[in-house]
Each structure stands twice: as structure tokens, then as C-alpha cells.
Amino acid sequence: MANVTLSEIPTDNNRLTYIATLKGHHEWITCLTSPKNADNCFYSGSRDKTVLKWMLTDDQSNFAVEKIRIKGHGHFIQDIALSTDGNTLLTASWDRYAKLWDINKREKLAIFRGHNNDVMSIDISPNGRYVVTSCRDGSIYLWNMEGKLAHKFTDNQHTKCVGIVRFSPVELSKIFISVSHDNTVKIKDYENFRHYEDITLHKAPVVALDISPDGSMVATGSSDGIVVLWDLAKNQFLRNIHISDPITALAFSPIHYWLCIATGKYIQIRDIIQNIVVEELSPESEECSKSLCLSLCWLSNGQYLLAGYTDGIIRTWKVGSGAGQ
């Protein structure tokens, strides 16, 4: 990744300290996201059919507070995505709809109709012109921002649930990546509506995906505990990371050469250059250990890691010495 200072491992300056428990949802936290150009807020989506906007506070005893609650889906919210300017929000739901919202007004700006099954994932292109959605039936759709269908991808399509789809953050690349329960990863050219590449290195359902902030690397994780690192710039395999438990979520750090790997039971932070474990994180008490981590998100400053759990709680860790003080 470009313009990143490689951390020395281990030092007190890059240890993660548990700092906050955030309670606002009463069902699974299925998704988390934060603005790329601001580090004072983030968003969470849940099986309680709501999205919350959280604002960070200056109070050390109260890390963040609920600012806005968005309602409007008839089933679980599975995924969310923010526009580049942070003013609009996209939601994907098991009610077979995706929606675009004006965040501050809590108003729907567009509804993406035509999915034949649960909408599992959603993302917005770097230039803000396109929306991509994926479904449980393996289908992938490309839309404009007004909710009009631009293309349904039928060439070399997935045969099972497409759990996650993400645009490359590099606008010139004009690609998005999808992962599926059919054990495959696919790369597609959304400008020319064509299939670009198959990555067939997994032997189990692929359930997690993240792309590095500079778009040079992609990480995919499968239910058999394997993470595959792929060099997008050179279009070549880098390495496998073997984890003992099924992968549930992945998140590249925006400032370190770190990949955050959630397995449900614990979260592992790995240095992807040295291929070593920086730290393993788990819930703060034995009672909480029964809940599973499903979603991950770093704030843009790379100092805070957010994790969403099946008990409806967002747990937060801070990077740096004295983080808990």
C-alpha cells in the first residue's frame, strides 16, 4: 500500500486496547462503514432493520453516541455503503430492495427494484456514478444513482449466493470484485460490462472480502479458515493465511500494513508484509464470548477498530500506547 509507514512489531505504540461498548441495536450487527474523509463518525446496519449514524465524542467515558437512526426496510439490513461526500447512504436488505438515502433528512432518494432474491451486498463506485448489488441467488446488478438498471451480469456469473461485492477504490481500474458460496472470486469490468478474471483458489464458500485502500491488494476469506491475498496491480497470487476457524469479516488498516481478520470467536491483526500476528482480540468478558463477530471497520485515521457482534453490540479498540487511559 502506498504512503504507509511500516510499523515495528511489537511495540506499545501499535498495541490495541479495548475502550468502548456501544449499544444501539437489538439484533446482529451485520455491517459497519465509515467515511473515507472523516474520522468523527461511522455507521452500523443490523438485523433490527435499522441503520445508525454514530458520532464520536470528546468524553473519554462515552466514545460515541447515536446521532441518526434510519428506518425503511421490511427485513434484515445486510450491507451499507457511503457516498464519497458522505451525504448519502446505500442500504441492502433481505426484503429484495436496495435504497439510497439522504442521511440528514432520513429520506429515500431512490429505490433499486428488480432483485429476485435477498440483496446481500451493495457498493458505490469511486466516481459516485454507479451502484452494484448482489443477491443470494448469485446475480449481480449495476445501477445508476437514480435507481435505473444499467446492466445485469450474466456472463460467467456465480452459481450460488454472492455475499459481498466491492468496487476497486482506484477509479481508473473500472473493476469490482465479488465473492460467492460457489467457492469463487470474480473480477468484472463495469464500464464495458464484461467478465475480467476468475480467482479459484478457495475450496470452501468465500464469505469475506476487502480491498486495500490504494486498490493494490485484495483479501478474501472462506468458511474453512483460509485467507487468500491477491496482488491486483500485478494480477497474481501472494499467499494464503491459515486460520483455525471460519472467517467472518476482513478489513485492511488505512495506515498500517495490517489485515484485520474476524473469525467470529476472535479477531486477529496480522502484519501482511512480515506475515506475523500483531495481536488477537476477543470480547471483554466470558459472558460476551458467546457472541460472534460478523463485521469490521477501521476509522479513516486508522486509530480505532470497530467490530459488530451477534449480540447487537459494537466493540471498539484503539491503537496506541496508553489507549485505555
C-alpha positions as a printed Julia matrix, in Angstrom:
325×3 Matrix{Float64}:
   0.0     0.0     0.0
   1.27    3.46   -0.88
   2.47    6.18    1.51
   2.34    3.96    4.58
   4.96    3.72    7.28
   5.58    0.1     8.17
   5.01   -0.42   11.88
   7.62   -2.05   14.06
   6.2    -5.18   15.68
   5.71   -5.42   18.54
   5.77   -2.01   20.25
   3.44   -0.31   22.7
   2.59    2.23   20.01
   0.67   -0.31   17.94
  -0.97   -2.41   20.63
  -4.76   -2.39   20.59
  -6.66   -1.61   23.77
 -10.35   -2.25   24.3
 -12.05    1.09   25.04
 -15.82    1.02   24.44
 -19.04   -0.98   24.16
 -21.74    0.67   22.05
 -25.37   -0.4    22.44
 -27.93    0.88   19.97
 -29.15   -2.18   18.07
 -31.03   -5.15   19.47
 -30.11   -7.64   16.73
 -26.98   -8.78   14.89
 -24.64   -6.04   13.63
 -24.32   -7.19   10.02
 -22.29   -4.29    8.61
 -20.16   -1.28    9.53
 -18.74    1.54    7.45
 -17.05    4.92    7.95
 -16.37    7.95    5.73
 -13.04    7.98    3.91
 -12.56   11.71    4.52
 -13.7    12.0     8.16
 -12.83   10.2    11.38
 -15.52   11.57   13.69
 -18.4     9.25   12.74
 -19.36    5.82   11.46
 -22.45    3.79   10.53
 -23.85    0.42   11.57
 -26.52   -1.78    9.96
 -28.42   -4.52   11.74
 -30.93   -7.32   11.56
 -33.21   -4.98   13.54
 -33.84   -3.3    10.12
 -32.18   -0.01   11.07
 -29.01    1.92   10.29
 -27.41    4.09   12.96
 -25.07    7.03   12.48
 -22.68    7.3    15.43
 -20.76   10.47   16.31
 -17.55   10.35   18.34
 -17.48   12.49   21.48
 -14.77   14.27   23.47
 -15.87   12.38   26.58
 -13.39    9.57   27.32
 -16.1     7.68   29.2
 -18.51    7.83   26.25
 -16.73    7.04   22.98
 -19.66    7.63   20.6
 -23.37    8.45   20.67
 -26.24    7.68   18.33
 -26.89   10.7    16.1
 -29.31    9.45   13.41
 -31.47    6.34   13.06
 -32.7     5.37    9.59
 -35.66    3.02    9.13
 -37.43    1.88    5.99
 -36.72   -1.77    5.16
 -39.06   -4.68    5.72
 -36.37   -7.23    6.53
 -32.77   -7.51    7.76
 -30.26   -4.92    6.58
 -27.29   -6.89    5.29
 -24.94   -4.23    3.91
 -24.43   -0.47    3.72
 -22.22    1.9     1.71
 -21.46    5.62    1.88
 -21.13    8.06   -1.0
 -17.75    9.75   -1.39
 -19.04   13.04    0.06
 -20.65   11.22    3.0
 -24.06   12.82    2.44
 -25.92    9.79    1.11
 -26.14    6.19    2.25
 -26.95    2.97    0.41
 -28.65    0.02    2.12
 -29.14   -3.6     1.02
 -31.82   -5.76    2.58
 -33.34   -9.22    2.63
 -36.63   -7.54    1.56
 -35.18   -7.67   -2.0
 -34.67   -3.92   -2.21
 -31.7    -1.61   -2.1
 -32.24    2.03   -1.21
 -30.42    5.37   -1.41
 -30.93    7.77    1.49
 -30.34   11.41    2.26
 -28.71   10.86    5.65
 -29.52   14.12    7.38
 -33.13   14.23    6.17
 -33.62   10.46    6.64
 -35.4    10.46    3.27
 -35.28    7.91    0.44
 -33.78    9.33   -2.74
 -34.03    6.16   -4.85
 -35.19    2.54   -4.65
 -33.38   -0.16   -6.61
 -36.13   -2.57   -7.7
 -35.92   -5.81   -9.66
 -33.94   -8.18   -7.45
 -35.39  -11.69   -7.43
 -33.9   -12.65   -4.08
 -32.4   -11.23   -0.88
 -29.96   -8.38   -1.55
 -26.77   -9.37    0.24
 -24.32   -6.59   -0.63
 -24.07   -3.1    -2.08
 -21.34   -0.63   -3.01
 -20.86    2.67   -4.82
 -18.22    3.35   -7.49
 -15.33    5.74   -6.72
 -16.74    8.35   -9.1
 -20.18    8.14   -7.46
 -21.95    7.25  -10.72
 -22.71    3.56  -10.27
 -24.15    1.23   -7.65
 -23.53   -2.52   -7.65
 -25.74   -5.02   -5.8
 -25.52   -8.77   -5.33
 -28.1   -11.37   -4.35
 -28.5   -14.7    -2.63
 -29.33  -16.31   -5.99
 -25.88  -15.44   -7.4
 -26.96  -12.48   -9.52
 -25.15   -9.12   -9.74
 -26.7    -5.86  -10.92
 -25.25   -2.49  -11.94
 -27.39    0.65  -11.46
 -27.18    4.38  -11.89
 -27.75    6.6    -8.87
 -31.39    7.18   -9.81
 -32.18    3.51   -9.31
 -32.3     2.59  -13.0
 -30.76   -0.73  -14.03
 -27.7    -0.29  -16.24
 -26.78   -3.97  -16.57
 -27.4    -7.41  -15.12
 -24.24   -9.51  -15.34
 -24.98  -12.88  -16.93
 -21.59  -13.66  -18.47
 -19.67  -16.13  -16.29
 -21.95  -15.47  -13.32
 -21.86  -17.03   -9.87
 -23.96  -20.13   -9.22
 -24.62  -19.51   -5.52
 -25.07  -16.66   -3.04
 -22.87  -13.6    -3.67
 -22.3   -12.39   -0.13
 -20.08   -9.39   -0.85
 -19.33   -7.17   -3.83
 -16.89   -4.24   -3.78
 -15.64   -1.67   -6.27
 -11.91   -1.08   -6.53
 -11.15    2.31   -4.94
  -8.97    3.08   -7.99
 -11.33    4.79  -10.42
  -9.19    4.13  -13.49
  -9.31    0.37  -12.94
 -13.11    0.26  -13.6
 -13.49   -3.08  -11.81
 -15.45   -4.61   -8.98
 -14.88   -7.89   -7.14
 -17.43  -10.4    -5.91
 -17.15  -13.44   -3.62
 -19.57  -16.33   -3.51
 -20.62  -19.51   -1.76
 -19.71  -21.27   -5.02
 -16.06  -21.02   -3.78
 -15.06  -18.45   -6.41
 -13.92  -14.85   -6.58
 -14.74  -12.92   -9.75
 -13.44   -9.62  -11.12
 -15.61   -7.72  -13.57
 -15.15   -4.66  -15.77
 -18.17   -2.49  -15.03
 -17.5     0.08  -17.74
 -17.64   -2.5   -20.55
 -19.99   -4.94  -18.76
 -17.62   -7.87  -19.17
 -16.05  -10.61  -17.09
 -12.37   -9.98  -16.39
 -10.91  -12.67  -14.12
 -11.73  -15.74  -12.01
  -9.81  -16.46   -8.8
 -10.42  -20.12   -7.94
  -8.04  -20.62   -5.01
 -10.65  -21.33   -2.33
 -12.05  -24.8    -1.63
 -14.99  -23.63    0.51
 -17.62  -20.86    0.38
 -15.98  -17.43    0.16
 -17.67  -15.23    2.75
 -15.35  -12.26    3.34
 -13.7    -9.64    1.12
 -11.77   -6.41    1.44
  -9.66   -4.32   -0.92
  -6.69   -2.3     0.34
  -7.25    1.49    0.43
  -4.88    2.06   -2.52
  -6.5    -0.74   -4.54
  -3.29   -2.74   -4.9
  -4.32   -5.8    -2.9
  -7.43   -7.87   -2.23
  -8.06  -10.27    0.64
 -10.75  -12.96    0.52
 -11.73  -15.34    3.3
 -13.59  -18.64    3.26
 -15.53  -20.75    5.73
 -12.66  -23.25    6.04
 -10.43  -20.62    7.67
  -8.32  -19.68    4.64
  -7.49  -16.09    3.69
  -6.12  -15.53    0.18
  -4.07  -12.42   -0.58
  -4.03  -11.35   -4.22
  -1.94   -8.62   -5.88
  -4.45   -6.7    -8.0
  -1.82   -4.47   -9.58
   0.17   -7.44  -10.88
  -2.81   -9.81  -11.08
  -1.05  -12.55   -9.15
  -1.39  -14.7    -6.04
   0.6   -13.58   -2.99
  -0.04  -16.06   -0.18
  -2.53  -17.98    1.91
  -3.1   -17.26    5.58
  -4.35  -20.26    7.54
  -6.71  -19.52   10.44
  -8.12  -22.27   12.64
 -11.73  -21.01   12.49
 -14.17  -19.91    9.75
 -13.6   -16.35    8.52
 -16.47  -13.89    9.01
 -15.0   -10.49    8.03
 -11.84   -8.8     6.74
 -10.6    -5.19    6.94
  -7.33   -3.61    5.8
  -5.94   -0.88    8.04
  -5.9     2.51    6.3
  -2.47    3.44    7.74
  -0.58    0.23    8.6
   0.35   -2.88    6.63
  -2.25   -4.75    8.67
  -5.1    -7.03    7.78
  -7.8    -7.5    10.39
  -9.36  -10.99   10.28
 -12.55  -11.81   12.18
 -13.35  -15.45   12.84
 -16.45  -14.98   14.96
 -14.78  -16.03   18.2
 -11.79  -13.69   17.96
 -10.19  -11.03   15.79
  -6.63  -11.42   14.55
  -4.48   -8.49   13.41
  -1.74   -9.56   11.02
   1.21   -7.71    9.55
   0.88   -8.68    5.89
   4.46   -7.81    4.97
   6.16   -9.8     7.72
   3.27  -12.31    7.81
   3.11  -12.3    11.6
   0.35  -11.83   14.15
   0.29   -8.36   15.7
  -2.45   -9.15   18.19
  -5.54  -11.26   18.85
  -8.64   -9.57   20.25
 -11.69  -11.09   21.92
 -14.76   -9.85   23.84
 -14.1    -8.31   27.22
 -15.81  -10.96   29.37
 -16.61  -14.66   29.35
 -20.33  -13.89   29.03
 -19.73  -11.86   25.86
 -17.57  -14.59   24.37
 -20.78  -16.4    23.34
 -21.46  -13.7    20.73
 -19.75  -13.8    17.32
 -18.04  -11.01   15.39
 -19.69  -10.51   11.98
 -18.45   -7.12   10.75
 -15.36   -4.92   10.93
 -14.47   -1.32   10.16
 -11.5     0.99   10.74
 -11.98    4.73   11.11
 -10.1     6.65    8.43
  -7.34    7.73   10.84
  -6.5     4.06   11.48
  -6.64    4.59   15.25
  -9.95    2.89   16.01
 -11.16   -0.58   15.08
 -14.9    -1.27   15.28
 -16.38   -4.77   15.44
 -20.06   -5.7    15.2
 -21.35   -8.76   17.05
 -24.37  -11.05   17.08
 -25.46   -9.69   20.47
 -26.16   -6.29   18.85
 -23.11   -4.64   20.41
 -20.3    -2.73   18.67
 -16.98   -3.22   20.43
 -14.17   -0.72   19.91
 -10.38   -0.94   20.2
  -7.86    1.86   19.99
  -4.34    1.61   18.58
  -1.51    3.11   20.58
   0.19    3.15   23.96
  -1.98    4.29   26.81
  -5.1     3.83   24.68
  -7.17    2.8    27.61
  -6.03    5.67   29.85
